[in-house]
Amino acid sequence: MQTLLGRTTEELEQMAREMGQPAYRGRQLAQWIYRRGAESFDAMTNLPQPFRAALNERLTLGRSSVAHRDAAPDGTIKYLLQLGDCEQVESVWLPYEDRVSVCVSSQVGCAAGCTFCATALGGLARDMTAGEIVDEILTLQAEHPERRISHCVFMGMGEPLLNYDEVIRAVRLLTAEVGLSPRHVTISTVGVVPGILRLAEEQLPVTLALSLHAPDDALRETLIPTARKWKLAEILDACRTYYRKTKRNLTFEYLMIADVNDAPDQAATLARLLEGLPGNVNLIPFNYVETPQGFRRPSPDRVRAFRAELEAAGRVTTQRMERGHAISAACGQLRRTAGTLRPRGVREAGRTLAELTPAGAR
Ligand code: SAH
């Protein structure tokens, strides 16, 4: 059945007219869905009963249900949300003193295959719809009426730029309908060049975060299979274009794995690689996932030395605040332990990137 979540005010107005109602009923629907977080048509008390009945007959709202919650002592709560077809995705509630951020998923699973990432293990099941992505924010907001979500980061399951159209539609709904500032939305990518170039043209001042994780292609390819398709030179060129068109600083994420990519001379190479490209480096010590390579987290001293090297080269460097460590709040970890990670067909897990890159982004 079709869902209402995912439609803009204009589309809801159009639908209301088609159902023989005045257009303002569509605006009321948008208010109920996106601003007030209504969870059923019956809750929409200022709509005429026959209209609500007609909606109930033809459509669903499209909200998820909470399958599991996992709270850490620092206030981080990881949610496992169940979608209409019983697939499950993760969303994380990240409260800070001055703001609340939510980390959202953009795909059920992921095809990128990063060797350090828990989501990669199950392959890709399917893309999420814009409505399902917006629902993550609405559902976590409903869990915490006392605080207002102000920030949204696409750092949950999936590669947002391989689900480009639905992700951009979701961002437009989150800004126009739910009320988030585009500047408070961060899209994190493994480096999907056509997606970065398309995003540069959207007139959407979001923050772009690039998952770098290595200062050269040879090492990067051992961590991120898509690095074979898109080389660093090409990715960083796309980032330069993004900066030139949007004037938005980027964030460079650097996952640190002991004895793999955490040596001071690798920091120096990284600093040279990024010369002339504005943006902070954010260091993320590896969150433990069992891997065939036996990846480990580097010691705090090692992280400090790496950071000092970058800073000596003039690069502003931050370290990801350790949030939710106790509940394994890294990409895909909750679904592995608490969820229904179903084995995928060979074809699904083995779909190639060419197949997965949206035609318009190729
Ligand atoms: N596909 C996108 C967004 C999802 S992952 C991307 O790659 O950017 C969000 C971030 O979490 C990425 O920087 C990713 O590399 C990181 N991440 C994945 N597994 C991790 C782990 N085990 N420990 C720490 N960070 C991890």
CSV table of C-alpha atoms and ligand atoms in Angstrom, one decimal:
chain,number,residue,atom,x,y,z
A,1,MET,CA,0.0,0.0,0.0
A,2,GLN,CA,1.2,3.5,-0.7
A,3,THR,CA,2.4,5.7,2.1
A,4,LEU,CA,1.8,9.3,2.9
A,5,LEU,CA,5.2,9.8,4.5
A,6,GLY,CA,7.6,11.0,1.9
A,7,ARG,CA,5.2,13.4,0.1
A,8,THR,CA,5.6,17.1,0.1
A,9,THR,CA,2.9,19.6,1.1
A,10,GLU,CA,2.2,20.3,-2.6
A,11,GLU,CA,1.8,16.6,-3.3
A,12,LEU,CA,-0.5,16.2,-0.3
A,13,GLU,CA,-2.6,19.1,-1.5
A,14,GLN,CA,-2.8,17.5,-4.9
A,15,MET,CA,-3.9,14.2,-3.3
A,16,ALA,CA,-6.5,16.0,-1.2
A,17,ARG,CA,-8.0,17.6,-4.3
A,18,GLU,CA,-8.1,14.2,-6.1
A,19,MET,CA,-10.0,12.9,-3.2
A,20,GLY,CA,-12.6,15.6,-3.5
A,21,GLN,CA,-11.3,17.7,-0.6
A,22,PRO,CA,-10.1,21.3,-0.6
A,23,ALA,CA,-6.3,21.8,-1.0
A,24,TYR,CA,-5.9,23.0,2.6
A,25,ARG,CA,-6.6,19.5,3.8
A,26,GLY,CA,-3.3,18.5,2.3
A,27,ARG,CA,-1.5,21.3,4.3
A,28,GLN,CA,-3.2,20.0,7.4
A,29,LEU,CA,-2.0,16.5,6.6
A,30,ALA,CA,1.6,17.8,6.2
A,31,GLN,CA,1.3,19.5,9.6
A,32,TRP,CA,0.1,16.4,11.3
A,33,ILE,CA,2.7,14.1,9.7
A,34,TYR,CA,5.8,16.2,9.8
A,35,ARG,CA,5.3,18.9,12.5
A,36,ARG,CA,3.2,17.0,15.0
A,37,GLY,CA,4.4,13.5,14.3
A,38,ALA,CA,1.0,11.9,14.2
A,39,GLU,CA,1.1,8.1,14.3
A,40,SER,CA,-2.3,7.4,12.7
A,41,PHE,CA,-5.0,9.1,10.6
A,42,ASP,CA,-7.3,8.8,13.6
A,43,ALA,CA,-5.1,11.1,15.6
A,44,MET,CA,-5.7,13.9,13.0
A,45,THR,CA,-8.7,15.2,14.8
A,46,ASN,CA,-9.4,18.3,12.7
A,47,LEU,CA,-9.9,16.3,9.5
A,48,PRO,CA,-13.5,15.2,8.7
A,49,GLN,CA,-14.2,11.7,9.7
A,50,PRO,CA,-15.2,10.5,6.2
A,51,PHE,CA,-11.8,11.8,4.8
A,52,ARG,CA,-9.9,10.0,7.5
A,53,ALA,CA,-11.9,6.8,6.7
A,54,ALA,CA,-11.0,7.2,3.0
A,55,LEU,CA,-7.4,7.7,3.8
A,56,ASN,CA,-7.4,4.6,6.0
A,57,GLU,CA,-8.9,2.6,3.2
A,58,ARG,CA,-6.4,3.6,0.5
A,59,LEU,CA,-3.1,4.4,2.2
A,60,THR,CA,-0.9,3.9,5.2
A,61,LEU,CA,1.0,6.6,7.0
A,62,GLY,CA,4.3,4.7,6.6
A,63,ARG,CA,5.6,4.9,10.2
A,64,SER,CA,8.1,2.3,11.5
A,65,SER,CA,7.9,0.6,14.9
A,66,VAL,CA,10.7,0.4,17.5
A,67,ALA,CA,12.0,-3.2,17.6
A,68,HIS,CA,14.8,-2.6,20.1
A,69,ARG,CA,16.4,0.2,22.2
A,70,ASP,CA,19.9,0.1,23.7
A,71,ALA,CA,20.9,3.0,26.0
A,72,ALA,CA,24.4,3.9,27.0
A,73,PRO,CA,25.3,5.7,30.3
A,74,ASP,CA,26.3,8.9,28.3
A,75,GLY,CA,22.7,9.3,27.0
A,76,THR,CA,23.2,7.8,23.6
A,77,ILE,CA,20.4,5.5,22.6
A,78,LYS,CA,20.6,3.2,19.7
A,79,TYR,CA,17.3,2.2,18.1
A,80,LEU,CA,16.5,-0.7,15.8
A,81,LEU,CA,13.5,0.3,13.7
A,82,GLN,CA,11.3,-2.1,11.9
A,83,LEU,CA,10.0,-1.1,8.5
A,84,GLY,CA,6.8,-2.0,6.7
A,85,ASP,CA,8.3,-5.1,5.1
A,86,CYS,CA,9.9,-6.2,8.4
A,87,GLU,CA,13.4,-5.2,7.4
A,88,GLN,CA,15.3,-3.5,10.2
A,89,VAL,CA,17.6,-0.4,10.3
A,90,GLU,CA,19.5,1.4,13.0
A,91,SER,CA,19.1,5.0,14.1
A,92,VAL,CA,21.0,6.6,17.0
A,93,TRP,CA,19.9,9.4,19.4
A,94,LEU,CA,22.8,11.6,20.3
A,95,PRO,CA,22.0,14.2,23.0
A,96,TYR,CA,24.5,17.0,23.7
A,97,GLU,CA,24.1,19.9,26.1
A,98,ASP,CA,23.3,22.4,23.4
A,99,ARG,CA,21.8,20.2,20.7
A,100,VAL,CA,20.4,16.8,19.7
A,101,SER,CA,21.7,15.0,16.7
A,102,VAL,CA,20.3,11.8,15.2
A,103,CYS,CA,22.3,9.4,13.1
A,104,VAL,CA,20.2,7.9,10.3
A,105,SER,CA,20.4,5.0,8.0
A,106,SER,CA,19.9,5.5,4.2
A,107,GLN,CA,19.8,1.8,3.0
A,108,VAL,CA,18.9,-1.5,4.5
A,109,GLY,CA,22.4,-2.9,4.6
A,110,CYS,CA,25.1,-1.6,2.3
A,111,ALA,CA,26.9,-2.7,-0.9
A,112,ALA,CA,30.2,-0.8,-0.3
A,113,GLY,CA,31.8,-3.7,1.5
A,114,CYS,CA,34.2,-1.7,3.8
A,115,THR,CA,36.3,-4.3,5.6
A,116,PHE,CA,36.0,-2.7,9.1
A,117,CYS,CA,32.2,-2.2,9.0
A,118,ALA,CA,29.5,-4.3,10.6
A,119,THR,CA,26.9,-3.3,8.0
A,120,ALA,CA,29.0,-4.5,5.1
A,121,LEU,CA,28.8,-8.1,6.3
A,122,GLY,CA,25.1,-8.6,5.3
A,123,GLY,CA,25.4,-6.9,1.9
A,124,LEU,CA,22.6,-4.7,0.6
A,125,ALA,CA,19.0,-5.7,1.0
A,126,ARG,CA,17.4,-2.6,-0.5
A,127,ASP,CA,17.4,1.2,-0.6
A,128,MET,CA,15.3,3.0,1.9
A,129,THR,CA,12.6,5.4,0.7
A,130,ALA,CA,12.6,9.1,1.6
A,131,GLY,CA,9.6,8.5,3.8
A,132,GLU,CA,11.4,5.8,5.7
A,133,ILE,CA,14.4,8.0,6.2
A,134,VAL,CA,12.3,10.9,7.5
A,135,ASP,CA,10.4,8.5,9.7
A,136,GLU,CA,13.7,7.8,11.6
A,137,ILE,CA,13.7,11.4,12.7
A,138,LEU,CA,10.0,11.5,13.5
A,139,THR,CA,10.2,8.2,15.5
A,140,LEU,CA,13.2,9.2,17.6
A,141,GLN,CA,11.6,12.7,18.1
A,142,ALA,CA,8.4,11.0,19.4
A,143,GLU,CA,10.5,9.0,21.9
A,144,HIS,CA,11.8,12.2,23.4
A,145,PRO,CA,9.2,15.0,23.4
A,146,GLU,CA,11.2,16.9,26.0
A,147,ARG,CA,14.0,17.7,23.5
A,148,ARG,CA,14.0,18.9,19.9
A,149,ILE,CA,16.2,17.2,17.3
A,150,SER,CA,18.3,19.9,15.6
A,151,HIS,CA,21.0,17.9,13.7
A,152,CYS,CA,20.9,14.9,11.4
A,153,VAL,CA,23.9,12.9,10.2
A,154,PHE,CA,23.7,10.3,7.4
A,155,MET,CA,26.2,8.0,9.2
A,156,GLY,CA,24.1,5.0,9.9
A,157,MET,CA,23.7,2.0,7.7
A,158,GLY,CA,24.2,2.4,4.0
A,159,GLU,CA,25.9,4.7,1.5
A,160,PRO,CA,23.7,7.7,1.1
A,161,LEU,CA,25.1,8.7,-2.3
A,162,LEU,CA,24.3,5.3,-3.8
A,163,ASN,CA,20.6,6.0,-2.9
A,164,TYR,CA,20.9,9.5,-4.2
A,165,ASP,CA,17.3,10.5,-5.2
A,166,GLU,CA,15.6,9.2,-2.0
A,167,VAL,CA,18.3,10.8,0.3
A,168,ILE,CA,18.0,14.2,-1.4
A,169,ARG,CA,14.2,14.0,-1.2
A,170,ALA,CA,14.5,13.1,2.5
A,171,VAL,CA,16.8,16.1,3.1
A,172,ARG,CA,14.4,18.4,1.3
A,173,LEU,CA,11.5,17.0,3.5
A,174,LEU,CA,13.5,17.3,6.7
A,175,THR,CA,14.3,21.0,5.9
A,176,ALA,CA,11.1,22.2,4.3
A,177,GLU,CA,8.6,20.1,6.2
A,178,VAL,CA,10.1,19.0,9.5
A,179,GLY,CA,12.1,22.2,10.0
A,180,LEU,CA,15.7,21.2,10.3
A,181,SER,CA,18.3,23.7,8.9
A,182,PRO,CA,20.2,22.2,5.9
A,183,ARG,CA,23.4,23.4,7.5
A,184,HIS,CA,22.7,21.0,10.4
A,185,VAL,CA,22.5,18.0,8.0
A,186,THR,CA,25.6,16.0,7.2
A,187,ILE,CA,25.9,13.5,4.4
A,188,SER,CA,28.8,11.1,4.9
A,189,THR,CA,30.1,9.3,1.8
A,190,VAL,CA,32.7,6.7,1.0
A,191,GLY,CA,33.6,8.8,-2.0
A,192,VAL,CA,31.0,8.3,-4.7
A,193,VAL,CA,32.3,10.8,-7.3
A,194,PRO,CA,29.1,11.2,-9.5
A,195,GLY,CA,27.1,11.7,-6.3
A,196,ILE,CA,29.4,14.4,-4.9
A,197,LEU,CA,29.3,16.3,-8.2
A,198,ARG,CA,25.5,16.1,-8.4
A,199,LEU,CA,25.2,17.2,-4.8
A,200,ALA,CA,27.4,20.3,-5.6
A,201,GLU,CA,24.6,21.4,-8.0
A,202,GLU,CA,21.6,20.9,-5.7
A,203,GLN,CA,21.7,24.4,-4.0
A,204,LEU,CA,21.3,22.6,-0.7
A,205,PRO,CA,23.9,23.8,1.8
A,206,VAL,CA,24.4,20.6,3.7
A,207,THR,CA,27.8,19.5,5.1
A,208,LEU,CA,29.6,16.8,3.1
A,209,ALA,CA,31.8,14.4,5.1
A,210,LEU,CA,34.2,12.2,3.2
A,211,SER,CA,35.3,8.9,4.7
A,212,LEU,CA,39.0,8.9,3.8
A,213,HIS,CA,40.5,6.4,6.2
A,214,ALA,CA,43.8,6.2,4.3
A,215,PRO,CA,46.3,8.7,2.8
A,216,ASP,CA,46.9,6.7,-0.4
A,217,ASP,CA,45.0,4.5,-2.9
A,218,ALA,CA,46.8,1.3,-2.3
A,219,LEU,CA,46.0,1.2,1.4
A,220,ARG,CA,42.6,2.6,0.9
A,221,GLU,CA,41.7,-0.2,-1.5
A,222,THR,CA,42.4,-2.8,1.2
A,223,LEU,CA,39.8,-1.0,3.5
A,224,ILE,CA,37.2,0.3,1.1
A,225,PRO,CA,36.5,-1.8,-2.1
A,226,THR,CA,34.9,1.2,-3.9
A,227,ALA,CA,38.3,2.8,-3.8
A,228,ARG,CA,39.2,0.7,-6.8
A,229,LYS,CA,36.5,2.4,-8.8
A,230,TRP,CA,37.0,6.0,-7.5
A,231,LYS,CA,40.7,7.0,-6.9
A,232,LEU,CA,41.6,9.6,-4.3
A,233,ALA,CA,42.7,12.2,-6.9
A,234,GLU,CA,39.3,12.0,-8.6
A,235,ILE,CA,37.4,12.1,-5.2
A,236,LEU,CA,39.4,15.1,-4.0
A,237,ASP,CA,38.8,16.9,-7.3
A,238,ALA,CA,35.1,16.3,-6.8
A,239,CYS,CA,35.4,17.7,-3.2
A,240,ARG,CA,37.2,20.8,-4.6
A,241,THR,CA,34.3,21.3,-7.0
A,242,TYR,CA,31.9,20.8,-4.1
A,243,TYR,CA,33.7,23.5,-2.1
A,244,ARG,CA,33.9,25.9,-5.1
A,245,LYS,CA,30.2,25.6,-5.8
A,246,THR,CA,28.9,25.6,-2.3
A,247,LYS,CA,31.5,27.4,-0.2
A,248,ARG,CA,30.9,24.8,2.5
A,249,ASN,CA,33.8,23.4,4.3
A,250,LEU,CA,34.1,19.6,4.2
A,251,THR,CA,34.8,17.2,7.0
A,252,PHE,CA,37.4,14.4,6.4
A,253,GLU,CA,36.7,11.4,8.5
A,254,TYR,CA,39.7,9.2,9.3
A,255,LEU,CA,39.0,5.9,11.0
A,256,MET,CA,42.1,4.8,12.9
A,257,ILE,CA,43.1,1.1,13.0
A,258,ALA,CA,46.2,0.1,15.0
A,259,ASP,CA,49.2,-0.7,12.8
A,260,VAL,CA,47.2,-0.2,9.6
A,261,ASN,CA,46.7,3.5,9.1
A,262,ASP,CA,47.8,5.2,12.4
A,263,ALA,CA,51.5,5.9,11.9
A,264,PRO,CA,52.7,9.5,12.2
A,265,ASP,CA,54.2,9.5,8.7
A,266,GLN,CA,50.8,8.5,7.3
A,267,ALA,CA,49.4,11.6,9.1
A,268,ALA,CA,52.1,13.7,7.3
A,269,THR,CA,51.1,12.1,3.9
A,270,LEU,CA,47.4,12.8,4.7
A,271,ALA,CA,48.2,16.5,5.5
A,272,ARG,CA,50.0,16.9,2.1
A,273,LEU,CA,47.1,15.1,0.3
A,274,LEU,CA,44.6,17.6,1.6
A,275,GLU,CA,46.7,20.7,1.0
A,276,GLY,CA,44.5,23.5,-0.4
A,277,LEU,CA,41.2,21.8,0.5
A,278,PRO,CA,39.5,23.5,3.4
A,279,GLY,CA,38.0,21.3,6.1
A,280,ASN,CA,38.7,19.6,9.4
A,281,VAL,CA,39.9,16.1,9.9
A,282,ASN,CA,37.9,14.1,12.3
A,283,LEU,CA,39.7,11.1,13.8
A,284,ILE,CA,37.5,8.1,14.7
A,285,PRO,CA,39.3,5.3,16.7
A,286,PHE,CA,38.1,1.9,15.4
A,287,ASN,CA,35.0,0.7,17.2
A,288,TYR,CA,35.5,-3.0,17.6
A,289,VAL,CA,34.0,-5.3,15.0
A,290,GLU,CA,35.3,-8.8,14.6
A,291,THR,CA,37.2,-8.9,11.3
A,292,PRO,CA,39.3,-11.6,9.5
A,293,GLN,CA,42.2,-9.2,9.6
A,294,GLY,CA,41.9,-8.8,13.4
A,295,PHE,CA,41.6,-5.0,13.3
A,296,ARG,CA,42.3,-3.3,16.7
A,297,ARG,CA,41.8,0.1,18.1
A,298,PRO,CA,45.0,2.2,18.4
A,299,SER,CA,46.2,3.4,21.8
A,300,PRO,CA,45.3,7.0,22.9
A,301,ASP,CA,49.0,7.9,22.6
A,302,ARG,CA,49.1,6.8,19.0
A,303,VAL,CA,45.9,8.8,18.3
A,304,ARG,CA,47.5,11.9,20.0
A,305,ALA,CA,50.7,11.6,17.9
A,306,PHE,CA,48.8,11.3,14.7
A,307,ARG,CA,46.7,14.3,15.6
A,308,ALA,CA,49.8,16.3,16.5
A,309,GLU,CA,51.4,15.6,13.1
A,310,LEU,CA,48.3,16.8,11.3
A,311,GLU,CA,48.1,19.9,13.5
A,312,ALA,CA,51.7,20.7,13.0
A,313,ALA,CA,50.9,20.7,9.2
A,314,GLY,CA,48.2,23.3,9.9
A,315,ARG,CA,45.2,21.0,9.6
A,316,VAL,CA,42.4,21.5,12.2
A,317,THR,CA,41.8,18.1,13.7
A,318,THR,CA,39.1,16.9,16.0
A,319,GLN,CA,38.5,13.5,17.6
A,320,ARG,CA,35.1,12.0,17.5
A,321,MET,CA,33.6,12.2,20.9
A,322,GLU,CA,33.3,8.7,22.3
A,323,ARG,CA,29.6,8.2,22.3
A,324,GLY,CA,27.8,5.0,22.9
A,325,HIS,CA,30.9,2.9,23.0
A,326,ALA,CA,29.2,0.7,25.6
A,327,ILE,CA,26.4,-0.2,23.2
A,328,SER,CA,28.5,-0.7,20.1
A,329,ALA,CA,27.1,2.4,18.4
A,330,ALA,CA,29.1,2.0,15.2
A,331,CYS,CA,27.5,1.5,11.9
A,332,GLY,CA,25.5,-1.8,11.7
A,333,GLN,CA,26.6,-3.2,15.1
A,334,LEU,CA,23.2,-3.3,16.8
A,335,ARG,CA,21.4,-5.1,14.0
A,336,ARG,CA,24.1,-7.8,14.2
A,337,THR,CA,23.6,-8.5,17.8
A,338,ALA,CA,19.9,-7.8,18.4
A,339,GLY,CA,18.2,-7.8,15.0
A,340,THR,CA,17.3,-10.1,12.3
A,341,LEU,CA,20.3,-10.0,10.0
A,342,ARG,CA,19.0,-12.4,7.4
A,343,PRO,CA,21.4,-14.1,5.0
A,344,ARG,CA,21.2,-12.5,1.6
A,345,GLY,CA,21.0,-14.1,-1.8
A,346,VAL,CA,24.3,-14.2,-3.6
A,347,ARG,CA,23.1,-11.9,-6.3
A,348,GLU,CA,22.0,-9.3,-3.8
A,349,ALA,CA,25.2,-9.2,-1.9
A,350,GLY,CA,27.2,-9.4,-5.1
A,351,ARG,CA,25.6,-6.6,-7.0
A,352,THR,CA,28.2,-4.5,-8.6
A,353,LEU,CA,28.6,-0.8,-8.0
A,354,ALA,CA,27.7,0.0,-11.6
A,355,GLU,CA,24.4,-1.6,-11.0
A,356,LEU,CA,23.9,0.3,-7.8
A,357,THR,CA,24.9,3.7,-8.9
A,358,PRO,CA,21.8,5.6,-9.9
A,359,ALA,CA,21.7,6.1,-13.7
A,360,GLY,CA,21.5,9.9,-13.3
A,361,ALA,CA,24.6,9.9,-11.1
A,362,ARG,CA,26.9,7.8,-13.4
B,1,SAH,N1,28.6,5.0,3.9
B,1,SAH,C1,28.9,6.3,4.5
B,1,SAH,C2,28.1,6.5,5.8
B,1,SAH,C3,27.9,5.4,6.7
B,1,SAH,S1,29.3,4.9,7.8
B,1,SAH,C4,30.4,6.5,4.7
B,1,SAH,O1,31.1,5.5,4.5
B,1,SAH,O2,30.8,7.6,5.1
B,1,SAH,C5,29.6,6.3,8.8
B,1,SAH,C6,31.0,6.4,9.3
B,1,SAH,O3,31.2,5.3,10.3
B,1,SAH,C7,32.0,6.2,8.3
B,1,SAH,O4,33.1,7.2,8.4
B,1,SAH,C8,32.5,4.8,8.5
B,1,SAH,O5,33.8,4.6,8.0
B,1,SAH,C9,32.5,4.7,10.1
B,1,SAH,N2,32.6,3.4,10.6
B,1,SAH,C10,32.1,2.2,10.1
B,1,SAH,N3,32.5,1.2,10.8
B,1,SAH,C11,33.2,1.6,11.9
B,1,SAH,C12,33.8,1.1,13.0
B,1,SAH,N4,33.8,-0.3,13.2
B,1,SAH,N5,34.4,1.9,13.9
B,1,SAH,C13,34.4,3.2,13.7
B,1,SAH,N6,33.8,3.8,12.7
B,1,SAH,C14,33.2,3.1,11.7
